[in-house]
Amino acid sequence: MITLTIVRGPRSRVPRETLSVSDRQNCPTPNPMAHIDDLIATLDDLLRPEAFSDLGPNGLQVPGARDVTRVVTGVSAQRELSERAVALGAQLVLVHHGLFWNFQPTGLTPVLAERLRPLFKHDVNLAAYHLPLDAHETVGNNAILARELGCVEHEPFGAYKGTPIGRRGSFAGDGVTAAELRERVAAVTRREPLMLGAGPARIRTIGIVSGSAADTLHEAAQAGLDAFLTGEPREHVTAEARELGIHFVAAGHYATETFGVRALGDLLAGRFGIEHVFADIANPV
């Protein structure tokens, strides 16, 4: 099932000093468009991918049309998303999980070729931001999760190769119960989370690292946190979380990573006046 959400940006342009891009953005047109270089420069300036040692390249992965009137966002690059973008007349696909990874075979595999074919044929750009989008303090997956779960404050947490990519949040007053946390997670992610371990009756602090970060459980326990939330569980965390005295919440890899890329699409729509469509391609993992 695919759910589409369309966001139309304002017709007027924002000032150059706000965007730090070229003068052409200050010239409103009946059909707003943005140059792909300006869009990527804005995202690079915001997310600072050069600060991360990532599993694949961040930024523009597939070059296409120079002028963009519509951007389609999705969690993971795949043929279905490329085809959806073509059907919607988009010139840019923006994802969290890109096409190229250092743990996959090098070269043009049949699967990769099929994902690229619609983009090449219809001159569609594709850009991806992985760890920089997890880590960002405002539009990042983990920062948005912390806010949506009701954390009154949050700070960097969960280091990957020395760089924090998650957030450590705290709840007001006496915190929340495990049942209340489950309800909040289910409401925010729109799926029932898996609750493991055995933490304190009142949860006042929580570590959040979206996606696949079960091994960060020990860092959360060492930091004295009451709960830890990620996307995917590991077999060993059931016993470890219980023995460490911490609640482990597995809320779904996909479900915990829809937030950042959607926020980026809305940001581009608002700043450049282009249209944003979020394609929610369901994934049970």
PDB file of C-alpha atoms in Angstrom:
ATOM      1  CA  MET A   1       0.000   0.000   0.000  1.00  0.00           C
ATOM      2  CA  ILE A   2       1.281   3.466  -0.910  1.00  0.00           C
ATOM      3  CA  THR A   3       0.096   6.611   0.824  1.00  0.00           C
ATOM      4  CA  LEU A   4       0.861   9.962  -0.757  1.00  0.00           C
ATOM      5  CA  THR A   5       0.954  13.261   1.078  1.00  0.00           C
ATOM      6  CA  ILE A   6       1.286  16.411  -1.017  1.00  0.00           C
ATOM      7  CA  VAL A   7       2.627  19.652   0.433  1.00  0.00           C
ATOM      8  CA  ARG A   8       2.520  22.757  -1.705  1.00  0.00           C
ATOM      9  CA  GLY A   9       5.058  25.423  -0.854  1.00  0.00           C
ATOM     10  CA  PRO A  10       4.326  29.157  -0.952  1.00  0.00           C
ATOM     11  CA  ARG A  11       4.532  30.979  -4.257  1.00  0.00           C
ATOM     12  CA  SER A  12       6.923  33.636  -3.004  1.00  0.00           C
ATOM     13  CA  ARG A  13      10.662  33.131  -2.651  1.00  0.00           C
ATOM     14  CA  VAL A  14      12.516  33.480   0.626  1.00  0.00           C
ATOM     15  CA  PRO A  15      15.465  35.910   0.809  1.00  0.00           C
ATOM     16  CA  ARG A  16      18.851  34.808  -0.475  1.00  0.00           C
ATOM     17  CA  GLU A  17      20.502  35.330   2.876  1.00  0.00           C
ATOM     18  CA  THR A  18      18.181  32.746   4.409  1.00  0.00           C
ATOM     19  CA  LEU A  19      18.987  30.105   1.817  1.00  0.00           C
ATOM     20  CA  SER A  20      22.633  30.892   1.026  1.00  0.00           C
ATOM     21  CA  VAL A  21      22.065  29.962  -2.615  1.00  0.00           C
ATOM     22  CA  SER A  22      21.948  31.762  -5.954  1.00  0.00           C
ATOM     23  CA  ASP A  23      20.005  34.865  -6.944  1.00  0.00           C
ATOM     24  CA  ARG A  24      17.525  32.982  -9.106  1.00  0.00           C
ATOM     25  CA  GLN A  25      15.509  32.068  -6.004  1.00  0.00           C
ATOM     26  CA  ASN A  26      14.555  35.721  -5.577  1.00  0.00           C
ATOM     27  CA  CYS A  27      12.658  35.757  -8.876  1.00  0.00           C
ATOM     28  CA  PRO A  28       9.091  34.478  -8.357  1.00  0.00           C
ATOM     29  CA  THR A  29       7.525  32.680 -11.306  1.00  0.00           C
ATOM     30  CA  PRO A  30       3.956  31.527 -12.020  1.00  0.00           C
ATOM     31  CA  ASN A  31       5.207  27.946 -11.721  1.00  0.00           C
ATOM     32  CA  PRO A  32       7.823  27.898  -8.947  1.00  0.00           C
ATOM     33  CA  MET A  33      10.909  25.865  -9.578  1.00  0.00           C
ATOM     34  CA  ALA A  34      14.334  25.517  -8.030  1.00  0.00           C
ATOM     35  CA  HIS A  35      17.688  24.585  -9.475  1.00  0.00           C
ATOM     36  CA  ILE A  36      18.934  21.199  -8.309  1.00  0.00           C
ATOM     37  CA  ASP A  37      22.282  22.699  -7.262  1.00  0.00           C
ATOM     38  CA  ASP A  38      20.472  25.092  -4.929  1.00  0.00           C
ATOM     39  CA  LEU A  39      18.422  22.303  -3.375  1.00  0.00           C
ATOM     40  CA  ILE A  40      21.447  20.098  -2.738  1.00  0.00           C
ATOM     41  CA  ALA A  41      23.470  23.047  -1.413  1.00  0.00           C
ATOM     42  CA  THR A  42      20.677  23.825   1.040  1.00  0.00           C
ATOM     43  CA  LEU A  43      20.540  20.227   2.252  1.00  0.00           C
ATOM     44  CA  ASP A  44      24.329  19.953   2.515  1.00  0.00           C
ATOM     45  CA  ASP A  45      24.532  23.213   4.468  1.00  0.00           C
ATOM     46  CA  LEU A  46      21.833  22.010   6.842  1.00  0.00           C
ATOM     47  CA  LEU A  47      22.988  18.417   7.406  1.00  0.00           C
ATOM     48  CA  ARG A  48      26.800  18.735   7.104  1.00  0.00           C
ATOM     49  CA  PRO A  49      27.422  15.219   5.736  1.00  0.00           C
ATOM     50  CA  GLU A  50      31.197  15.753   5.732  1.00  0.00           C
ATOM     51  CA  ALA A  51      31.132  15.392   9.536  1.00  0.00           C
ATOM     52  CA  PHE A  52      30.058  11.738   9.339  1.00  0.00           C
ATOM     53  CA  SER A  53      31.802   8.481   8.526  1.00  0.00           C
ATOM     54  CA  ASP A  54      28.847   6.846   6.825  1.00  0.00           C
ATOM     55  CA  LEU A  55      28.038   3.524   5.153  1.00  0.00           C
ATOM     56  CA  GLY A  56      27.493   5.145   1.775  1.00  0.00           C
ATOM     57  CA  PRO A  57      27.612   8.507   0.006  1.00  0.00           C
ATOM     58  CA  ASN A  58      25.403  11.379   1.127  1.00  0.00           C
ATOM     59  CA  GLY A  59      24.026  14.034  -1.201  1.00  0.00           C
ATOM     60  CA  LEU A  60      23.221  13.805  -4.906  1.00  0.00           C
ATOM     61  CA  GLN A  61      23.635  10.187  -6.043  1.00  0.00           C
ATOM     62  CA  VAL A  62      21.916  10.367  -9.424  1.00  0.00           C
ATOM     63  CA  PRO A  63      22.014  13.612 -11.472  1.00  0.00           C
ATOM     64  CA  GLY A  64      19.009  14.534 -13.594  1.00  0.00           C
ATOM     65  CA  ALA A  65      17.011  17.574 -14.630  1.00  0.00           C
ATOM     66  CA  ARG A  66      18.417  20.924 -13.591  1.00  0.00           C
ATOM     67  CA  ASP A  67      15.081  22.549 -12.745  1.00  0.00           C
ATOM     68  CA  VAL A  68      12.863  21.008 -10.056  1.00  0.00           C
ATOM     69  CA  THR A  69       9.181  21.777  -9.501  1.00  0.00           C
ATOM     70  CA  ARG A  70       8.280  18.683  -7.463  1.00  0.00           C
ATOM     71  CA  VAL A  71      10.205  16.508  -5.003  1.00  0.00           C
ATOM     72  CA  VAL A  72       9.095  13.042  -3.920  1.00  0.00           C
ATOM     73  CA  THR A  73      10.418  11.791  -0.586  1.00  0.00           C
ATOM     74  CA  GLY A  74      10.560   8.239   0.741  1.00  0.00           C
ATOM     75  CA  VAL A  75      12.513   6.232   3.272  1.00  0.00           C
ATOM     76  CA  SER A  76      14.367   3.865   0.924  1.00  0.00           C
ATOM     77  CA  ALA A  77      15.454   4.062  -2.703  1.00  0.00           C
ATOM     78  CA  GLN A  78      13.748   1.270  -4.639  1.00  0.00           C
ATOM     79  CA  ARG A  79      12.204   0.756  -8.059  1.00  0.00           C
ATOM     80  CA  GLU A  80       8.678   1.306  -6.774  1.00  0.00           C
ATOM     81  CA  LEU A  81       9.642   4.714  -5.423  1.00  0.00           C
ATOM     82  CA  SER A  82      11.402   5.659  -8.672  1.00  0.00           C
ATOM     83  CA  GLU A  83       8.321   4.659 -10.676  1.00  0.00           C
ATOM     84  CA  ARG A  84       6.041   6.583  -8.338  1.00  0.00           C
ATOM     85  CA  ALA A  85       8.189   9.693  -8.747  1.00  0.00           C
ATOM     86  CA  VAL A  86       8.013   9.369 -12.537  1.00  0.00           C
ATOM     87  CA  ALA A  87       4.230   8.952 -12.429  1.00  0.00           C
ATOM     88  CA  LEU A  88       3.951  12.090 -10.296  1.00  0.00           C
ATOM     89  CA  GLY A  89       6.128  14.120 -12.626  1.00  0.00           C
ATOM     90  CA  ALA A  90       8.838  14.723 -10.023  1.00  0.00           C
ATOM     91  CA  GLN A  91      12.367  15.810 -10.889  1.00  0.00           C
ATOM     92  CA  LEU A  92      13.905  14.878  -7.527  1.00  0.00           C
ATOM     93  CA  VAL A  93      13.643  11.803  -5.313  1.00  0.00           C
ATOM     94  CA  LEU A  94      14.917  12.421  -1.780  1.00  0.00           C
ATOM     95  CA  VAL A  95      15.504   9.427   0.511  1.00  0.00           C
ATOM     96  CA  HIS A  96      17.073   8.365   3.791  1.00  0.00           C
ATOM     97  CA  HIS A  97      18.426   5.062   2.471  1.00  0.00           C
ATOM     98  CA  GLY A  98      20.181   5.641  -0.826  1.00  0.00           C
ATOM     99  CA  LEU A  99      21.266   3.378  -3.667  1.00  0.00           C
ATOM    100  CA  PHE A 100      24.904   2.732  -2.769  1.00  0.00           C
ATOM    101  CA  TRP A 101      26.296   1.014   0.346  1.00  0.00           C
ATOM    102  CA  ASN A 102      29.731  -0.227   1.294  1.00  0.00           C
ATOM    103  CA  PHE A 103      28.303  -3.556   2.504  1.00  0.00           C
ATOM    104  CA  GLN A 104      26.748  -4.401  -0.867  1.00  0.00           C
ATOM    105  CA  PRO A 105      28.460  -5.755  -4.010  1.00  0.00           C
ATOM    106  CA  THR A 106      30.294  -3.170  -6.055  1.00  0.00           C
ATOM    107  CA  GLY A 107      29.297  -2.635  -9.659  1.00  0.00           C
ATOM    108  CA  LEU A 108      25.956  -2.385 -11.404  1.00  0.00           C
ATOM    109  CA  THR A 109      23.890  -5.329 -10.200  1.00  0.00           C
ATOM    110  CA  PRO A 110      20.588  -6.257 -11.906  1.00  0.00           C
ATOM    111  CA  VAL A 111      18.603  -4.931  -8.936  1.00  0.00           C
ATOM    112  CA  LEU A 112      20.462  -1.628  -8.931  1.00  0.00           C
ATOM    113  CA  ALA A 113      20.087  -1.289 -12.691  1.00  0.00           C
ATOM    114  CA  GLU A 114      16.312  -1.667 -12.390  1.00  0.00           C
ATOM    115  CA  ARG A 115      16.199   0.989  -9.676  1.00  0.00           C
ATOM    116  CA  LEU A 116      18.217   3.365 -11.823  1.00  0.00           C
ATOM    117  CA  ARG A 117      16.412   2.755 -15.113  1.00  0.00           C
ATOM    118  CA  PRO A 118      13.314   4.938 -14.449  1.00  0.00           C
ATOM    119  CA  LEU A 119      15.499   7.743 -13.100  1.00  0.00           C
ATOM    120  CA  PHE A 120      17.790   7.787 -16.135  1.00  0.00           C
ATOM    121  CA  LYS A 121      14.950   7.424 -18.612  1.00  0.00           C
ATOM    122  CA  HIS A 122      12.979  10.349 -17.201  1.00  0.00           C
ATOM    123  CA  ASP A 123      15.879  12.560 -16.087  1.00  0.00           C
ATOM    124  CA  VAL A 124      15.045  12.350 -12.370  1.00  0.00           C
ATOM    125  CA  ASN A 125      17.583  13.287  -9.681  1.00  0.00           C
ATOM    126  CA  LEU A 126      18.038  11.156  -6.572  1.00  0.00           C
ATOM    127  CA  ALA A 127      19.624  12.386  -3.345  1.00  0.00           C
ATOM    128  CA  ALA A 128      20.125  10.555  -0.053  1.00  0.00           C
ATOM    129  CA  TYR A 129      21.081  11.535   3.493  1.00  0.00           C
ATOM    130  CA  HIS A 130      21.648   8.729   5.973  1.00  0.00           C
ATOM    131  CA  LEU A 131      23.454   9.331   9.303  1.00  0.00           C
ATOM    132  CA  PRO A 132      23.370  13.148   8.926  1.00  0.00           C
ATOM    133  CA  LEU A 133      19.582  12.937   8.842  1.00  0.00           C
ATOM    134  CA  ASP A 134      19.452  10.632  11.874  1.00  0.00           C
ATOM    135  CA  ALA A 135      21.623  13.017  13.857  1.00  0.00           C
ATOM    136  CA  HIS A 136      20.267  16.486  13.065  1.00  0.00           C
ATOM    137  CA  GLU A 137      19.019  18.315  16.152  1.00  0.00           C
ATOM    138  CA  THR A 138      15.804  19.640  14.575  1.00  0.00           C
ATOM    139  CA  VAL A 139      14.870  17.757  11.375  1.00  0.00           C
ATOM    140  CA  GLY A 140      16.571  14.474  12.282  1.00  0.00           C
ATOM    141  CA  ASN A 141      14.645  11.246  12.788  1.00  0.00           C
ATOM    142  CA  ASN A 142      15.649  10.999  16.440  1.00  0.00           C
ATOM    143  CA  ALA A 143      15.039  14.621  17.348  1.00  0.00           C
ATOM    144  CA  ILE A 144      11.559  14.488  15.848  1.00  0.00           C
ATOM    145  CA  LEU A 145      10.848  11.204  17.639  1.00  0.00           C
ATOM    146  CA  ALA A 146      11.943  12.739  20.939  1.00  0.00           C
ATOM    147  CA  ARG A 147       9.645  15.722  20.457  1.00  0.00           C
ATOM    148  CA  GLU A 148       6.703  13.642  19.298  1.00  0.00           C
ATOM    149  CA  LEU A 149       7.058  11.264  22.248  1.00  0.00           C
ATOM    150  CA  GLY A 150       6.794  14.218  24.614  1.00  0.00           C
ATOM    151  CA  CYS A 151      10.387  14.664  25.751  1.00  0.00           C
ATOM    152  CA  VAL A 152      10.733  18.098  27.323  1.00  0.00           C
ATOM    153  CA  GLU A 153      14.387  18.266  26.320  1.00  0.00           C
ATOM    154  CA  HIS A 154      16.864  16.156  24.382  1.00  0.00           C
ATOM    155  CA  GLU A 155      20.574  16.131  23.622  1.00  0.00           C
ATOM    156  CA  PRO A 156      23.036  14.123  21.475  1.00  0.00           C
ATOM    157  CA  PHE A 157      23.414  10.436  22.315  1.00  0.00           C
ATOM    158  CA  GLY A 158      24.369   7.152  20.661  1.00  0.00           C
ATOM    159  CA  ALA A 159      27.795   7.445  19.057  1.00  0.00           C
ATOM    160  CA  TYR A 160      28.627   5.828  15.729  1.00  0.00           C
ATOM    161  CA  LYS A 161      32.365   5.920  15.017  1.00  0.00           C
ATOM    162  CA  GLY A 162      32.684   8.729  17.544  1.00  0.00           C
ATOM    163  CA  THR A 163      29.808  10.877  16.248  1.00  0.00           C
ATOM    164  CA  PRO A 164      26.438  10.947  18.079  1.00  0.00           C
ATOM    165  CA  ILE A 165      23.529  10.119  15.792  1.00  0.00           C
ATOM    166  CA  GLY A 166      20.734   9.664  18.358  1.00  0.00           C
ATOM    167  CA  ARG A 167      19.114  11.722  21.102  1.00  0.00           C
ATOM    168  CA  ARG A 168      18.840  11.351  24.849  1.00  0.00           C
ATOM    169  CA  GLY A 169      15.491  12.682  26.032  1.00  0.00           C
ATOM    170  CA  SER A 170      13.767  13.265  29.339  1.00  0.00           C
ATOM    171  CA  PHE A 171      10.115  13.321  30.340  1.00  0.00           C
ATOM    172  CA  ALA A 172       8.621  15.937  32.642  1.00  0.00           C
ATOM    173  CA  GLY A 173       7.859  15.328  36.308  1.00  0.00           C
ATOM    174  CA  ASP A 174       7.690  11.706  37.364  1.00  0.00           C
ATOM    175  CA  GLY A 175       7.973  10.510  33.785  1.00  0.00           C
ATOM    176  CA  VAL A 176       5.709   7.910  32.175  1.00  0.00           C
ATOM    177  CA  THR A 177       4.882   4.264  32.768  1.00  0.00           C
ATOM    178  CA  ALA A 178       5.864   1.519  30.317  1.00  0.00           C
ATOM    179  CA  ALA A 179       2.238   1.308  29.215  1.00  0.00           C
ATOM    180  CA  GLU A 180       2.119   5.043  28.576  1.00  0.00           C
ATOM    181  CA  LEU A 181       5.359   4.907  26.600  1.00  0.00           C
ATOM    182  CA  ARG A 182       3.979   2.045  24.504  1.00  0.00           C
ATOM    183  CA  GLU A 183       0.859   4.094  23.728  1.00  0.00           C
ATOM    184  CA  ARG A 184       2.906   7.123  22.729  1.00  0.00           C
ATOM    185  CA  VAL A 185       5.223   5.105  20.496  1.00  0.00           C
ATOM    186  CA  ALA A 186       2.280   3.389  18.808  1.00  0.00           C
ATOM    187  CA  ALA A 187       0.569   6.718  18.190  1.00  0.00           C
ATOM    188  CA  VAL A 188       3.693   8.361  16.752  1.00  0.00           C
ATOM    189  CA  THR A 189       4.891   5.472  14.573  1.00  0.00           C
ATOM    190  CA  ARG A 190       1.413   4.140  13.719  1.00  0.00           C
ATOM    191  CA  ARG A 191       2.376   0.604  14.633  1.00  0.00           C
ATOM    192  CA  GLU A 192       2.495  -1.464  17.806  1.00  0.00           C
ATOM    193  CA  PRO A 193       6.037  -1.549  19.265  1.00  0.00           C
ATOM    194  CA  LEU A 194       7.767  -4.567  20.751  1.00  0.00           C
ATOM    195  CA  MET A 195       8.545  -3.939  24.424  1.00  0.00           C
ATOM    196  CA  LEU A 196      11.355  -6.006  25.936  1.00  0.00           C
ATOM    197  CA  GLY A 197      13.423  -5.951  29.114  1.00  0.00           C
ATOM    198  CA  ALA A 198      12.439  -4.823  32.576  1.00  0.00           C
ATOM    199  CA  GLY A 199      13.159  -1.244  33.565  1.00  0.00           C
ATOM    200  CA  PRO A 200      11.929   1.009  36.366  1.00  0.00           C
ATOM    201  CA  ALA A 201       8.216   1.580  36.972  1.00  0.00           C
ATOM    202  CA  ARG A 202       8.528   5.256  35.983  1.00  0.00           C
ATOM    203  CA  ILE A 203      10.464   6.121  32.840  1.00  0.00           C
ATOM    204  CA  ARG A 204      12.085   9.542  33.143  1.00  0.00           C
ATOM    205  CA  THR A 205      14.873   9.229  30.566  1.00  0.00           C
ATOM    206  CA  ILE A 206      15.117   7.530  27.185  1.00  0.00           C
ATOM    207  CA  GLY A 207      17.762   7.002  24.528  1.00  0.00           C
ATOM    208  CA  ILE A 208      16.560   7.083  20.913  1.00  0.00           C
ATOM    209  CA  VAL A 209      18.496   5.824  17.887  1.00  0.00           C
ATOM    210  CA  SER A 210      16.233   5.074  14.927  1.00  0.00           C
ATOM    211  CA  GLY A 211      16.683   2.177  12.514  1.00  0.00           C
ATOM    212  CA  SER A 212      19.031  -0.659  13.438  1.00  0.00           C
ATOM    213  CA  ALA A 213      20.859   0.255  16.647  1.00  0.00           C
ATOM    214  CA  ALA A 214      20.140  -2.547  19.106  1.00  0.00           C
ATOM    215  CA  ASP A 215      23.813  -2.702  20.098  1.00  0.00           C
ATOM    216  CA  THR A 216      23.507   0.822  21.548  1.00  0.00           C
ATOM    217  CA  LEU A 217      21.493  -0.730  24.391  1.00  0.00           C
ATOM    218  CA  HIS A 218      24.645  -1.033  26.531  1.00  0.00           C
ATOM    219  CA  GLU A 219      25.484   2.633  26.041  1.00  0.00           C
ATOM    220  CA  ALA A 220      21.979   3.529  27.205  1.00  0.00           C
ATOM    221  CA  ALA A 221      22.312   1.319  30.271  1.00  0.00           C
ATOM    222  CA  GLN A 222      25.758   2.711  31.123  1.00  0.00           C
ATOM    223  CA  ALA A 223      24.292   6.218  30.894  1.00  0.00           C
ATOM    224  CA  GLY A 224      21.672   5.235  33.475  1.00  0.00           C
ATOM    225  CA  LEU A 225      18.731   5.676  31.116  1.00  0.00           C
ATOM    226  CA  ASP A 226      15.402   4.079  31.942  1.00  0.00           C
ATOM    227  CA  ALA A 227      14.500   3.109  28.371  1.00  0.00           C
ATOM    228  CA  PHE A 228      16.038   2.735  24.952  1.00  0.00           C
ATOM    229  CA  LEU A 229      14.170   2.943  21.632  1.00  0.00           C
ATOM    230  CA  THR A 230      15.350   1.811  18.229  1.00  0.00           C
ATOM    231  CA  GLY A 231      13.814   0.225  15.155  1.00  0.00           C
ATOM    232  CA  GLU A 232      14.974  -3.409  15.046  1.00  0.00           C
ATOM    233  CA  PRO A 233      15.546  -5.805  17.953  1.00  0.00           C
ATOM    234  CA  ARG A 234      18.280  -8.451  18.215  1.00  0.00           C
ATOM    235  CA  GLU A 235      17.770 -11.884  19.735  1.00  0.00           C
ATOM    236  CA  HIS A 236      20.128 -11.229  22.606  1.00  0.00           C
ATOM    237  CA  VAL A 237      18.580  -7.960  23.767  1.00  0.00           C
ATOM    238  CA  THR A 238      15.606  -9.655  25.446  1.00  0.00           C
ATOM    239  CA  ALA A 239      17.791 -11.098  28.175  1.00  0.00           C
ATOM    240  CA  GLU A 240      20.295  -8.258  28.201  1.00  0.00           C
ATOM    241  CA  ALA A 241      17.673  -5.547  28.659  1.00  0.00           C
ATOM    242  CA  ARG A 242      16.085  -7.520  31.493  1.00  0.00           C
ATOM    243  CA  GLU A 243      19.413  -8.089  33.210  1.00  0.00           C
ATOM    244  CA  LEU A 244      20.511  -4.492  32.689  1.00  0.00           C
ATOM    245  CA  GLY A 245      17.239  -3.218  34.163  1.00  0.00           C
ATOM    246  CA  ILE A 246      16.163  -1.131  31.184  1.00  0.00           C
ATOM    247  CA  HIS A 247      13.134  -1.042  28.894  1.00  0.00           C
ATOM    248  CA  PHE A 248      13.952  -1.879  25.253  1.00  0.00           C
ATOM    249  CA  VAL A 249      11.498  -0.610  22.647  1.00  0.00           C
ATOM    250  CA  ALA A 250      11.638  -1.889  19.057  1.00  0.00           C
ATOM    251  CA  ALA A 251       9.360   0.367  17.039  1.00  0.00           C
ATOM    252  CA  GLY A 252      10.267  -0.706  13.487  1.00  0.00           C
ATOM    253  CA  HIS A 253      13.212   0.317  11.313  1.00  0.00           C
ATOM    254  CA  TYR A 254      11.015   1.872   8.648  1.00  0.00           C
ATOM    255  CA  ALA A 255       8.489   3.301  11.097  1.00  0.00           C
ATOM    256  CA  THR A 256      11.160   5.181  13.060  1.00  0.00           C
ATOM    257  CA  GLU A 257      12.722   6.695   9.938  1.00  0.00           C
ATOM    258  CA  THR A 258       9.850   8.308   8.048  1.00  0.00           C
ATOM    259  CA  PHE A 259      10.181  11.563   9.977  1.00  0.00           C
ATOM    260  CA  GLY A 260      13.439  13.136   8.851  1.00  0.00           C
ATOM    261  CA  VAL A 261      13.081  12.779   5.095  1.00  0.00           C
ATOM    262  CA  ARG A 262       9.513  14.036   5.294  1.00  0.00           C
ATOM    263  CA  ALA A 263      10.702  17.073   7.241  1.00  0.00           C
ATOM    264  CA  LEU A 264      13.350  17.735   4.575  1.00  0.00           C
ATOM    265  CA  GLY A 265      10.725  17.641   1.840  1.00  0.00           C
ATOM    266  CA  ASP A 266       8.527  20.080   3.741  1.00  0.00           C
ATOM    267  CA  LEU A 267      11.532  22.340   4.302  1.00  0.00           C
ATOM    268  CA  LEU A 268      12.338  22.459   0.578  1.00  0.00           C
ATOM    269  CA  ALA A 269       8.696  23.078  -0.276  1.00  0.00           C
ATOM    270  CA  GLY A 270       8.516  25.964   2.167  1.00  0.00           C
ATOM    271  CA  ARG A 271      11.787  27.600   1.185  1.00  0.00           C
ATOM    272  CA  PHE A 272      11.618  27.193  -2.579  1.00  0.00           C
ATOM    273  CA  GLY A 273       7.897  27.159  -3.298  1.00  0.00           C
ATOM    274  CA  ILE A 274       8.072  23.744  -4.978  1.00  0.00           C
ATOM    275  CA  GLU A 275       5.715  20.821  -4.365  1.00  0.00           C
ATOM    276  CA  HIS A 276       6.507  17.977  -1.993  1.00  0.00           C
ATOM    277  CA  VAL A 277       4.962  14.499  -2.122  1.00  0.00           C
ATOM    278  CA  PHE A 278       5.764  11.932   0.569  1.00  0.00           C
ATOM    279  CA  ALA A 279       5.385   8.342  -0.664  1.00  0.00           C
ATOM    280  CA  ASP A 280       4.703   6.016   2.260  1.00  0.00           C
ATOM    281  CA  ILE A 281       5.603   2.596   0.843  1.00  0.00           C
ATOM    282  CA  ALA A 282       4.688   0.218   3.646  1.00  0.00           C
ATOM    283  CA  ASN A 283       7.439  -1.928   5.145  1.00  0.00           C
ATOM    284  CA  PRO A 284       6.764  -4.227   8.143  1.00  0.00           C
ATOM    285  CA  VAL A 285      10.431  -4.277   9.222  1.00  0.00           C
TER     286      VAL A 285
END
